[in-house]
Amino acid sequence: MKPTLAVFKLASCDGCQLTLLDCEDELLTLAGEVEISHFLEASSSVAGGPYDLTLVEGSVTTAGDAERIRAIRAASRHLVTIGACATAGGIQALRNFADVDAYRRVVYAHPEYIDTLATSTPVSAHVDVDFELRGCPIDKRQLIEVLTAFLAGRKPNVPNHSVCFECKRRGTVCVTVAHGTPCLGPVTRAGCGALCPAYRRGCFGCFGPSGSVNLPALVPVLRRDGLDEGDVQRFLHTFNATAFDEELSP
Amino acid sequence: MSVTAAPALLDRDGLNALVSALVAQGRTVIGPTVRDGAIVLAELDSADALPFGWGVELDAGRYRLVRREDGAAFAHSAGPQSWKNFLHPARERLWSAERTPEGDVSFTPQEPAVPSYAFLGVRPCDLRAIAIQGRVLTGGRHADGGYAGRRERALIVAVECTEPGAACFCVSTGGGPAVDPGYDLALTEVDGRFLVRVGSDEGAALLEQVPHRGAGPDVEESARAAVDSARERMGRALPPVDLRALMGASLTAERWDDVAARCLTCGNCTMVCPTCFCTTTEEVTDLTGDHTERWQRWDSCFDLDFSYLHGGPVRSSPRSRYRQWLTHKLGTWHDQFGTSGCVGCGRCIAWCPAGIDITEEVAALDTERAARGTETD
Ligand code: SF4
Ligand code: SF4
Ligand code: SF4
């Protein structure tokens, strides 16, 4: 019997699940190794649990989400969260620093229709998670590595170190040192292959804090490179706002 | 061996001919060239790609290209890469294995890629760094065969240092801007021409293929004066104390907390350092589990996983990781390999995004030790 795979989503943009469909060269092989039981983005034919491996995208933003994730966990032998939403609350976690009622009144013609929690939280705040794969969106090679590791029964080889390692390995000139460009690379987890610095942009922090992060030490560096206090906050408040915030005041 | 031959003189055409001769030998010529706002090391197809007229302005955490009036090709320091990027590449496959449908497993060792490099523009500090790293990677019982092959086949055209940068401190590590043996040819740039000294038979044979003339005492004198003046213009210095003893006496220093508050633990210093050699291996399997590969890749003592033993990393605090870097470079390297691990190239100072300066940290440790000494007196 092949192991069964399920993919679920909570509050998210679908980009991370799409990464699975993007694995064009590996999809057929994957379909040979696992039984895809539930993956609505790919097929409307679904089978019930329990599932051997469940990938969950998205954060918990409603009471309904909170209930669903408990049911998903109960139906899953292994639960892996994928992407910044599921692992850190995502960009919608900016509400955690704001007044949700004020947002609701400004954005919706009928605010009374909107039933939402005051916060967007990662899946791990609600249920036990076996592995968190970060990124906004996640990286295709890392996703395949997580699936491969699951099939082989080993720990995924997903690094803890910073994006700087990837820049240096691919020979990208440091945009902070050589151009004075503000960059979150030194505090961000590697995984994307250091994409932005290769195009002379600073890292945006899509993969969230690295495993050995010292974010307070980066603030003076960002200030040196021209960001004021508000800029620094905006720079950190994107896809992984809550995760970076926790690192700022550990 | 014609190493005692009188120095020769190349003009710019001669330098071009030198690169052409190396290319004609089938070598991959690597040298400095301008890319992305820095002087990087990359494959050159002609000497025209050298950074004529470019210099650098350096500070801790800062590197900027600047124009030079004199058109010099080799008047720059502390680039973002070193020759280790070629001799000890960031990623290398070691072996692969296949599982047959019957369940048998067969292993195939990777034949290491052994390009025939010619390195053009190896500064004296970097030549020392190559020797130090070579001792580490080929000296012990478990020599790195890929490294050994690449080093063995590489031809080195060194360039003496006539323009130290603001991050340079080779003199205080016991080196200097004059080249030590270990090169095939050594150049000294003097007013747009290049004094050439021969360091090996291979270098002598190469020089024979290139139009050149005798240098004469005046050029030799100017070259010596330029190198002597470089010795006096080091941007930085390590304190003139026994650094190995200082490191040994500083394991519980408070300064480590101070630097740990500033250190991003990003690992850049170790990756730009021309002597840092650490690697890890990773297994890459495919979805079917029938094919697997083992890759070696650069690692660093700033990586949490670097000291991961059962259950957790041994060096989890930034303090312990910065201390590992500094005490290894300047202290325990002596115990392991008989020399210091630092040649004073200044890369770790310039390319640290946070601008942490090894010379400043060592000076602070020295001051702290002195203060401790007074207290106990
Ligand atoms: S420790 Fe710094 S100055 Fe010394 S060799 Fe390494 S990079 Fe160069
Ligand atoms: S300083 Fe760190 S990365 Fe460099 S050789 Fe020593 S242990 Fe390895
Ligand atoms: S000393 Fe600088 S380059 Fe090295 S890990 Fe710390 S912040 Fe990064």
PDB file of N, CA and C in Angstrom, chain A residues 26 29-30 33 144-145 147-148 151 154 157-162 164-165 168-169 171-174 176-180 186-187 200 211-214 217-218 221 224, chain B residues 35-38 40 61-64 81 90 260-268 271-272 282 285-288 297-300 302-305 321 350-351 353-354:
ATOM      1  N   GLU A  26       8.651  16.118 -11.349  1.00  0.00           N
ATOM      2  CA  GLU A  26       8.591  15.089 -10.308  1.00  0.00           C
ATOM      3  C   GLU A  26       7.187  14.551 -10.068  1.00  0.00           C
ATOM      4  N   THR A  29       6.418  10.841 -10.895  1.00  0.00           N
ATOM      5  CA  THR A  29       7.120   9.960  -9.953  1.00  0.00           C
ATOM      6  C   THR A  29       6.431  10.001  -8.596  1.00  0.00           C
ATOM      7  N   LEU A  30       6.081  11.216  -8.168  1.00  0.00           N
ATOM      8  CA  LEU A  30       5.423  11.348  -6.863  1.00  0.00           C
ATOM      9  C   LEU A  30       4.111  10.554  -6.844  1.00  0.00           C
ATOM     10  N   GLU A  33       4.616   7.106  -6.069  1.00  0.00           N
ATOM     11  CA  GLU A  33       5.088   6.761  -4.722  1.00  0.00           C
ATOM     12  C   GLU A  33       4.023   6.968  -3.655  1.00  0.00           C
ATOM     13  N   ILE A 144      10.096  19.101  -2.437  1.00  0.00           N
ATOM     14  CA  ILE A 144      10.422  17.740  -2.890  1.00  0.00           C
ATOM     15  C   ILE A 144      11.307  17.041  -1.852  1.00  0.00           C
ATOM     16  N   GLU A 145      12.223  17.801  -1.258  1.00  0.00           N
ATOM     17  CA  GLU A 145      13.097  17.214  -0.238  1.00  0.00           C
ATOM     18  C   GLU A 145      12.272  16.734   0.967  1.00  0.00           C
ATOM     19  N   LEU A 147       9.132  15.787   0.967  1.00  0.00           N
ATOM     20  CA  LEU A 147       8.377  14.591   0.554  1.00  0.00           C
ATOM     21  C   LEU A 147       9.310  13.384   0.443  1.00  0.00           C
ATOM     22  N   THR A 148      10.489  13.609  -0.133  1.00  0.00           N
ATOM     23  CA  THR A 148      11.459  12.526  -0.285  1.00  0.00           C
ATOM     24  C   THR A 148      11.888  12.005   1.077  1.00  0.00           C
ATOM     25  N   LEU A 151       9.237   9.896   2.607  1.00  0.00           N
ATOM     26  CA  LEU A 151       9.167   8.553   2.011  1.00  0.00           C
ATOM     27  C   LEU A 151      10.326   7.683   2.485  1.00  0.00           C
ATOM     28  N   ARG A 154      13.401   9.715   6.869  1.00  0.00           N
ATOM     29  CA  ARG A 154      14.507  10.453   7.488  1.00  0.00           C
ATOM     30  C   ARG A 154      14.116  11.925   7.676  1.00  0.00           C
ATOM     31  N   ASN A 157      16.480  17.547   4.858  1.00  0.00           N
ATOM     32  CA  ASN A 157      17.687  18.367   4.862  1.00  0.00           C
ATOM     33  C   ASN A 157      17.304  19.796   4.479  1.00  0.00           C
ATOM     34  N   VAL A 158      16.855  20.539   5.468  1.00  0.00           N
ATOM     35  CA  VAL A 158      16.446  21.935   5.257  1.00  0.00           C
ATOM     36  C   VAL A 158      17.293  22.769   6.205  1.00  0.00           C
ATOM     37  N   PRO A 159      18.104  23.684   5.663  1.00  0.00           N
ATOM     38  CA  PRO A 159      19.104  24.339   6.511  1.00  0.00           C
ATOM     39  C   PRO A 159      18.518  25.314   7.521  1.00  0.00           C
ATOM     40  N   ASN A 160      19.262  25.513   8.590  1.00  0.00           N
ATOM     41  CA  ASN A 160      18.955  26.492   9.629  1.00  0.00           C
ATOM     42  C   ASN A 160      19.653  27.820   9.375  1.00  0.00           C
ATOM     43  N   HIS A 161      20.647  27.805   8.477  1.00  0.00           N
ATOM     44  CA  HIS A 161      21.518  28.978   8.381  1.00  0.00           C
ATOM     45  C   HIS A 161      20.894  30.094   7.548  1.00  0.00           C
ATOM     46  N   SER A 162      21.662  31.186   7.436  1.00  0.00           N
ATOM     47  CA  SER A 162      21.137  32.403   6.813  1.00  0.00           C
ATOM     48  C   SER A 162      21.235  32.365   5.289  1.00  0.00           C
ATOM     49  N   CYS A 164      22.801  34.457   3.675  1.00  0.00           N
ATOM     50  CA  CYS A 164      24.189  34.798   3.337  1.00  0.00           C
ATOM     51  C   CYS A 164      24.965  33.572   2.848  1.00  0.00           C
ATOM     52  N   PHE A 165      24.708  32.423   3.452  1.00  0.00           N
ATOM     53  CA  PHE A 165      25.399  31.205   3.030  1.00  0.00           C
ATOM     54  C   PHE A 165      25.139  30.939   1.542  1.00  0.00           C
ATOM     55  N   LYS A 168      26.982  33.509  -0.708  1.00  0.00           N
ATOM     56  CA  LYS A 168      28.415  33.248  -0.799  1.00  0.00           C
ATOM     57  C   LYS A 168      28.656  32.002  -1.639  1.00  0.00           C
ATOM     58  N   ARG A 169      27.784  31.010  -1.491  1.00  0.00           N
ATOM     59  CA  ARG A 169      27.992  29.770  -2.240  1.00  0.00           C
ATOM     60  C   ARG A 169      27.804  29.981  -3.735  1.00  0.00           C
ATOM     61  N   GLY A 171      28.290  32.875  -5.201  1.00  0.00           N
ATOM     62  CA  GLY A 171      29.197  33.921  -5.677  1.00  0.00           C
ATOM     63  C   GLY A 171      28.531  35.257  -5.926  1.00  0.00           C
ATOM     64  N   THR A 172      27.400  35.507  -5.245  1.00  0.00           N
ATOM     65  CA  THR A 172      26.745  36.809  -5.374  1.00  0.00           C
ATOM     66  C   THR A 172      27.498  37.827  -4.524  1.00  0.00           C
ATOM     67  N   VAL A 173      27.738  39.012  -5.094  1.00  0.00           N
ATOM     68  CA  VAL A 173      28.397  40.081  -4.332  1.00  0.00           C
ATOM     69  C   VAL A 173      27.406  40.614  -3.296  1.00  0.00           C
ATOM     70  N   CYS A 174      27.848  40.775  -2.061  1.00  0.00           N
ATOM     71  CA  CYS A 174      26.953  41.202  -0.966  1.00  0.00           C
ATOM     72  C   CYS A 174      26.385  42.597  -1.263  1.00  0.00           C
ATOM     73  N   THR A 176      24.610  44.527   0.645  1.00  0.00           N
ATOM     74  CA  THR A 176      24.746  45.448   1.777  1.00  0.00           C
ATOM     75  C   THR A 176      26.149  46.045   1.799  1.00  0.00           C
ATOM     76  N   VAL A 177      27.148  45.180   1.736  1.00  0.00           N
ATOM     77  CA  VAL A 177      28.523  45.663   1.873  1.00  0.00           C
ATOM     78  C   VAL A 177      28.966  46.459   0.636  1.00  0.00           C
ATOM     79  N   ALA A 178      28.616  45.976  -0.550  1.00  0.00           N
ATOM     80  CA  ALA A 178      29.144  46.619  -1.758  1.00  0.00           C
ATOM     81  C   ALA A 178      28.252  47.737  -2.291  1.00  0.00           C
ATOM     82  N   HIS A 179      26.957  47.718  -1.973  1.00  0.00           N
ATOM     83  CA  HIS A 179      26.077  48.758  -2.521  1.00  0.00           C
ATOM     84  C   HIS A 179      25.337  49.546  -1.442  1.00  0.00           C
ATOM     85  N   GLY A 180      25.463  49.134  -0.191  1.00  0.00           N
ATOM     86  CA  GLY A 180      24.733  49.826   0.875  1.00  0.00           C
ATOM     87  C   GLY A 180      23.237  49.567   0.841  1.00  0.00           C
ATOM     88  N   PRO A 186      21.020  38.355   6.336  1.00  0.00           N
ATOM     89  CA  PRO A 186      21.749  37.812   7.482  1.00  0.00           C
ATOM     90  C   PRO A 186      20.852  37.217   8.567  1.00  0.00           C
ATOM     91  N   VAL A 187      19.564  37.568   8.583  1.00  0.00           N
ATOM     92  CA  VAL A 187      18.683  37.032   9.631  1.00  0.00           C
ATOM     93  C   VAL A 187      17.619  36.098   9.063  1.00  0.00           C
ATOM     94  N   ARG A 200      20.480  41.973  -7.374  1.00  0.00           N
ATOM     95  CA  ARG A 200      20.900  43.231  -6.744  1.00  0.00           C
ATOM     96  C   ARG A 200      19.819  43.844  -5.870  1.00  0.00           C
ATOM     97  N   GLY A 211      17.540  29.871  11.718  1.00  0.00           N
ATOM     98  CA  GLY A 211      17.593  29.091  12.953  1.00  0.00           C
ATOM     99  C   GLY A 211      18.511  29.687  14.000  1.00  0.00           C
ATOM    100  N   SER A 212      19.402  30.587  13.600  1.00  0.00           N
ATOM    101  CA  SER A 212      20.339  31.151  14.586  1.00  0.00           C
ATOM    102  C   SER A 212      20.323  32.664  14.471  1.00  0.00           C
ATOM    103  N   VAL A 213      19.141  33.227  14.609  1.00  0.00           N
ATOM    104  CA  VAL A 213      18.987  34.633  14.251  1.00  0.00           C
ATOM    105  C   VAL A 213      19.390  35.563  15.394  1.00  0.00           C
ATOM    106  N   ASN A 214      20.019  36.688  15.047  1.00  0.00           N
ATOM    107  CA  ASN A 214      20.281  37.750  16.021  1.00  0.00           C
ATOM    108  C   ASN A 214      19.750  39.046  15.422  1.00  0.00           C
ATOM    109  N   ALA A 217      20.798  42.692  16.308  1.00  0.00           N
ATOM    110  CA  ALA A 217      22.084  43.157  15.768  1.00  0.00           C
ATOM    111  C   ALA A 217      21.942  43.708  14.356  1.00  0.00           C
ATOM    112  N   LEU A 218      20.869  43.342  13.657  1.00  0.00           N
ATOM    113  CA  LEU A 218      20.714  43.842  12.282  1.00  0.00           C
ATOM    114  C   LEU A 218      20.110  45.243  12.261  1.00  0.00           C
ATOM    115  N   VAL A 221      22.432  48.011  11.617  1.00  0.00           N
ATOM    116  CA  VAL A 221      22.973  47.898  10.255  1.00  0.00           C
ATOM    117  C   VAL A 221      21.964  48.491   9.260  1.00  0.00           C
ATOM    118  N   ARG A 224      22.084  52.188   9.621  1.00  0.00           N
ATOM    119  CA  ARG A 224      23.290  52.692   8.948  1.00  0.00           C
ATOM    120  C   ARG A 224      23.038  52.818   7.449  1.00  0.00           C
TER     121      ARG A 224
ATOM    122  N   ARG B  35      32.656  43.166 -11.543  1.00  0.00           N
ATOM    123  CA  ARG B  35      31.290  42.666 -11.735  1.00  0.00           C
ATOM    124  C   ARG B  35      30.430  43.079 -10.550  1.00  0.00           C
ATOM    125  N   ASP B  36      29.236  43.537 -10.814  1.00  0.00           N
ATOM    126  CA  ASP B  36      28.276  43.858  -9.741  1.00  0.00           C
ATOM    127  C   ASP B  36      28.851  44.760  -8.656  1.00  0.00           C
ATOM    128  N   GLY B  37      29.618  45.748  -9.061  1.00  0.00           N
ATOM    129  CA  GLY B  37      30.111  46.713  -8.082  1.00  0.00           C
ATOM    130  C   GLY B  37      31.225  46.201  -7.204  1.00  0.00           C
ATOM    131  N   ALA B  38      31.942  45.190  -7.678  1.00  0.00           N
ATOM    132  CA  ALA B  38      33.065  44.676  -6.887  1.00  0.00           C
ATOM    133  C   ALA B  38      34.104  44.090  -7.838  1.00  0.00           C
ATOM    134  N   VAL B  40      35.695  40.916  -8.560  1.00  0.00           N
ATOM    135  CA  VAL B  40      35.501  39.503  -8.251  1.00  0.00           C
ATOM    136  C   VAL B  40      36.584  38.690  -8.958  1.00  0.00           C
ATOM    137  N   GLY B  61      32.664  46.457   7.082  1.00  0.00           N
ATOM    138  CA  GLY B  61      31.289  46.350   6.584  1.00  0.00           C
ATOM    139  C   GLY B  61      31.008  47.171   5.353  1.00  0.00           C
ATOM    140  N   ARG B  62      32.054  47.662   4.695  1.00  0.00           N
ATOM    141  CA  ARG B  62      31.821  48.535   3.555  1.00  0.00           C
ATOM    142  C   ARG B  62      32.888  48.327   2.484  1.00  0.00           C
ATOM    143  N   TYR B  63      32.444  48.223   1.235  1.00  0.00           N
ATOM    144  CA  TYR B  63      33.340  48.011   0.097  1.00  0.00           C
ATOM    145  C   TYR B  63      32.784  48.836  -1.054  1.00  0.00           C
ATOM    146  N   ARG B  64      33.598  49.721  -1.603  1.00  0.00           N
ATOM    147  CA  ARG B  64      33.131  50.485  -2.763  1.00  0.00           C
ATOM    148  C   ARG B  64      34.231  50.514  -3.819  1.00  0.00           C
ATOM    149  N   GLN B  81      35.639  37.254  -2.963  1.00  0.00           N
ATOM    150  CA  GLN B  81      35.983  35.836  -3.069  1.00  0.00           C
ATOM    151  C   GLN B  81      37.476  35.673  -2.849  1.00  0.00           C
ATOM    152  N   ALA B  90      32.447  25.559  -3.366  1.00  0.00           N
ATOM    153  CA  ALA B  90      31.367  25.616  -2.376  1.00  0.00           C
ATOM    154  C   ALA B  90      30.536  24.334  -2.355  1.00  0.00           C
ATOM    155  N   ALA B 260      29.121  39.403  20.682  1.00  0.00           N
ATOM    156  CA  ALA B 260      27.957  38.566  20.361  1.00  0.00           C
ATOM    157  C   ALA B 260      26.696  39.406  20.199  1.00  0.00           C
ATOM    158  N   ALA B 261      26.658  40.556  20.874  1.00  0.00           N
ATOM    159  CA  ALA B 261      25.487  41.424  20.740  1.00  0.00           C
ATOM    160  C   ALA B 261      25.452  42.076  19.358  1.00  0.00           C
ATOM    161  N   ARG B 262      26.625  42.180  18.725  1.00  0.00           N
ATOM    162  CA  ARG B 262      26.690  42.804  17.394  1.00  0.00           C
ATOM    163  C   ARG B 262      26.735  41.790  16.267  1.00  0.00           C
ATOM    164  N   CYS B 263      27.132  40.566  16.579  1.00  0.00           N
ATOM    165  CA  CYS B 263      27.349  39.562  15.526  1.00  0.00           C
ATOM    166  C   CYS B 263      26.019  38.961  15.072  1.00  0.00           C
ATOM    167  N   LEU B 264      25.817  38.961  13.775  1.00  0.00           N
ATOM    168  CA  LEU B 264      24.568  38.431  13.192  1.00  0.00           C
ATOM    169  C   LEU B 264      24.601  36.905  13.104  1.00  0.00           C
ATOM    170  N   THR B 265      25.730  36.319  13.380  1.00  0.00           N
ATOM    171  CA  THR B 265      25.998  34.886  13.186  1.00  0.00           C
ATOM    172  C   THR B 265      25.653  34.446  11.762  1.00  0.00           C
ATOM    173  N   CYS B 266      25.877  35.365  10.818  1.00  0.00           N
ATOM    174  CA  CYS B 266      25.501  35.090   9.427  1.00  0.00           C
ATOM    175  C   CYS B 266      26.514  34.197   8.725  1.00  0.00           C
ATOM    176  N   GLY B 267      27.749  34.117   9.245  1.00  0.00           N
ATOM    177  CA  GLY B 267      28.746  33.227   8.664  1.00  0.00           C
ATOM    178  C   GLY B 267      29.539  33.812   7.507  1.00  0.00           C
ATOM    179  N   ASN B 268      29.287  35.073   7.152  1.00  0.00           N
ATOM    180  CA  ASN B 268      30.007  35.643   6.005  1.00  0.00           C
ATOM    181  C   ASN B 268      31.519  35.645   6.198  1.00  0.00           C
ATOM    182  N   MET B 271      33.070  32.420   5.244  1.00  0.00           N
ATOM    183  CA  MET B 271      33.005  32.051   3.826  1.00  0.00           C
ATOM    184  C   MET B 271      33.903  32.908   2.943  1.00  0.00           C
ATOM    185  N   VAL B 272      34.150  34.163   3.356  1.00  0.00           N
ATOM    186  CA  VAL B 272      35.095  34.974   2.572  1.00  0.00           C
ATOM    187  C   VAL B 272      36.535  34.700   2.986  1.00  0.00           C
ATOM    188  N   GLU B 282      25.997  16.332   2.615  1.00  0.00           N
ATOM    189  CA  GLU B 282      24.560  16.090   2.634  1.00  0.00           C
ATOM    190  C   GLU B 282      24.212  15.014   1.623  1.00  0.00           C
ATOM    191  N   THR B 285      18.672  12.315  -1.994  1.00  0.00           N
ATOM    192  CA  THR B 285      18.033  11.126  -2.554  1.00  0.00           C
ATOM    193  C   THR B 285      16.914  11.565  -3.484  1.00  0.00           C
ATOM    194  N   ASP B 286      16.466  10.665  -4.350  1.00  0.00           N
ATOM    195  CA  ASP B 286      15.312  11.019  -5.181  1.00  0.00           C
ATOM    196  C   ASP B 286      14.052  10.383  -4.586  1.00  0.00           C
ATOM    197  N   LEU B 287      12.901  10.734  -5.157  1.00  0.00           N
ATOM    198  CA  LEU B 287      11.628  10.302  -4.580  1.00  0.00           C
ATOM    199  C   LEU B 287      11.506   8.784  -4.484  1.00  0.00           C
ATOM    200  N   THR B 288      12.102   8.074  -5.443  1.00  0.00           N
ATOM    201  CA  THR B 288      11.958   6.622  -5.438  1.00  0.00           C
ATOM    202  C   THR B 288      12.887   5.967  -4.420  1.00  0.00           C
ATOM    203  N   ARG B 297      29.575  20.359   0.960  1.00  0.00           N
ATOM    204  CA  ARG B 297      29.394  21.802   0.766  1.00  0.00           C
ATOM    205  C   ARG B 297      30.017  22.571   1.917  1.00  0.00           C
ATOM    206  N   TRP B 298      30.364  23.844   1.623  1.00  0.00           N
ATOM    207  CA  TRP B 298      30.939  24.688   2.657  1.00  0.00           C
ATOM    208  C   TRP B 298      30.018  24.727   3.860  1.00  0.00           C
ATOM    209  N   ASP B 299      30.611  24.688   5.026  1.00  0.00           N
ATOM    210  CA  ASP B 299      29.851  24.950   6.233  1.00  0.00           C
ATOM    211  C   ASP B 299      30.660  25.942   7.059  1.00  0.00           C
ATOM    212  N   SER B 300      30.139  26.319   8.199  1.00  0.00           N
ATOM    213  CA  SER B 300      30.777  27.351   8.989  1.00  0.00           C
ATOM    214  C   SER B 300      30.443  27.130  10.448  1.00  0.00           C
ATOM    215  N   PHE B 302      29.613  29.250  12.349  1.00  0.00           N
ATOM    216  CA  PHE B 302      28.491  30.119  12.735  1.00  0.00           C
ATOM    217  C   PHE B 302      27.142  29.451  12.473  1.00  0.00           C
ATOM    218  N   ASP B 303      27.140  28.335  11.745  1.00  0.00           N
ATOM    219  CA  ASP B 303      25.899  27.601  11.486  1.00  0.00           C
ATOM    220  C   ASP B 303      25.559  26.783  12.737  1.00  0.00           C
ATOM    221  N   LEU B 304      24.307  26.913  13.201  1.00  0.00           N
ATOM    222  CA  LEU B 304      23.887  26.150  14.388  1.00  0.00           C
ATOM    223  C   LEU B 304      24.110  24.654  14.198  1.00  0.00           C
ATOM    224  N   ASP B 305      23.798  24.169  12.991  1.00  0.00           N
ATOM    225  CA  ASP B 305      23.890  22.731  12.747  1.00  0.00           C
ATOM    226  C   ASP B 305      25.326  22.218  12.761  1.00  0.00           C
ATOM    227  N   ARG B 321      29.888  30.851  19.340  1.00  0.00           N
ATOM    228  CA  ARG B 321      30.258  30.677  17.923  1.00  0.00           C
ATOM    229  C   ARG B 321      31.277  31.716  17.474  1.00  0.00           C
ATOM    230  N   ALA B 350      35.947  43.662   5.897  1.00  0.00           N
ATOM    231  CA  ALA B 350      35.168  44.381   4.885  1.00  0.00           C
ATOM    232  C   ALA B 350      33.817  43.719   4.644  1.00  0.00           C
ATOM    233  N   TRP B 351      33.765  42.384   4.622  1.00  0.00           N
ATOM    234  CA  TRP B 351      32.541  41.695   4.177  1.00  0.00           C
ATOM    235  C   TRP B 351      31.637  41.267   5.311  1.00  0.00           C
ATOM    236  N   PRO B 353      28.658  42.192   7.293  1.00  0.00           N
ATOM    237  CA  PRO B 353      27.630  43.225   7.147  1.00  0.00           C
ATOM    238  C   PRO B 353      27.543  44.123   8.377  1.00  0.00           C
ATOM    239  N   ALA B 354      27.884  43.576   9.546  1.00  0.00           N
ATOM    240  CA  ALA B 354      27.790  44.360  10.772  1.00  0.00           C
ATOM    241  C   ALA B 354      29.087  45.122  11.059  1.00  0.00           C
TER     242      ALA B 354
END
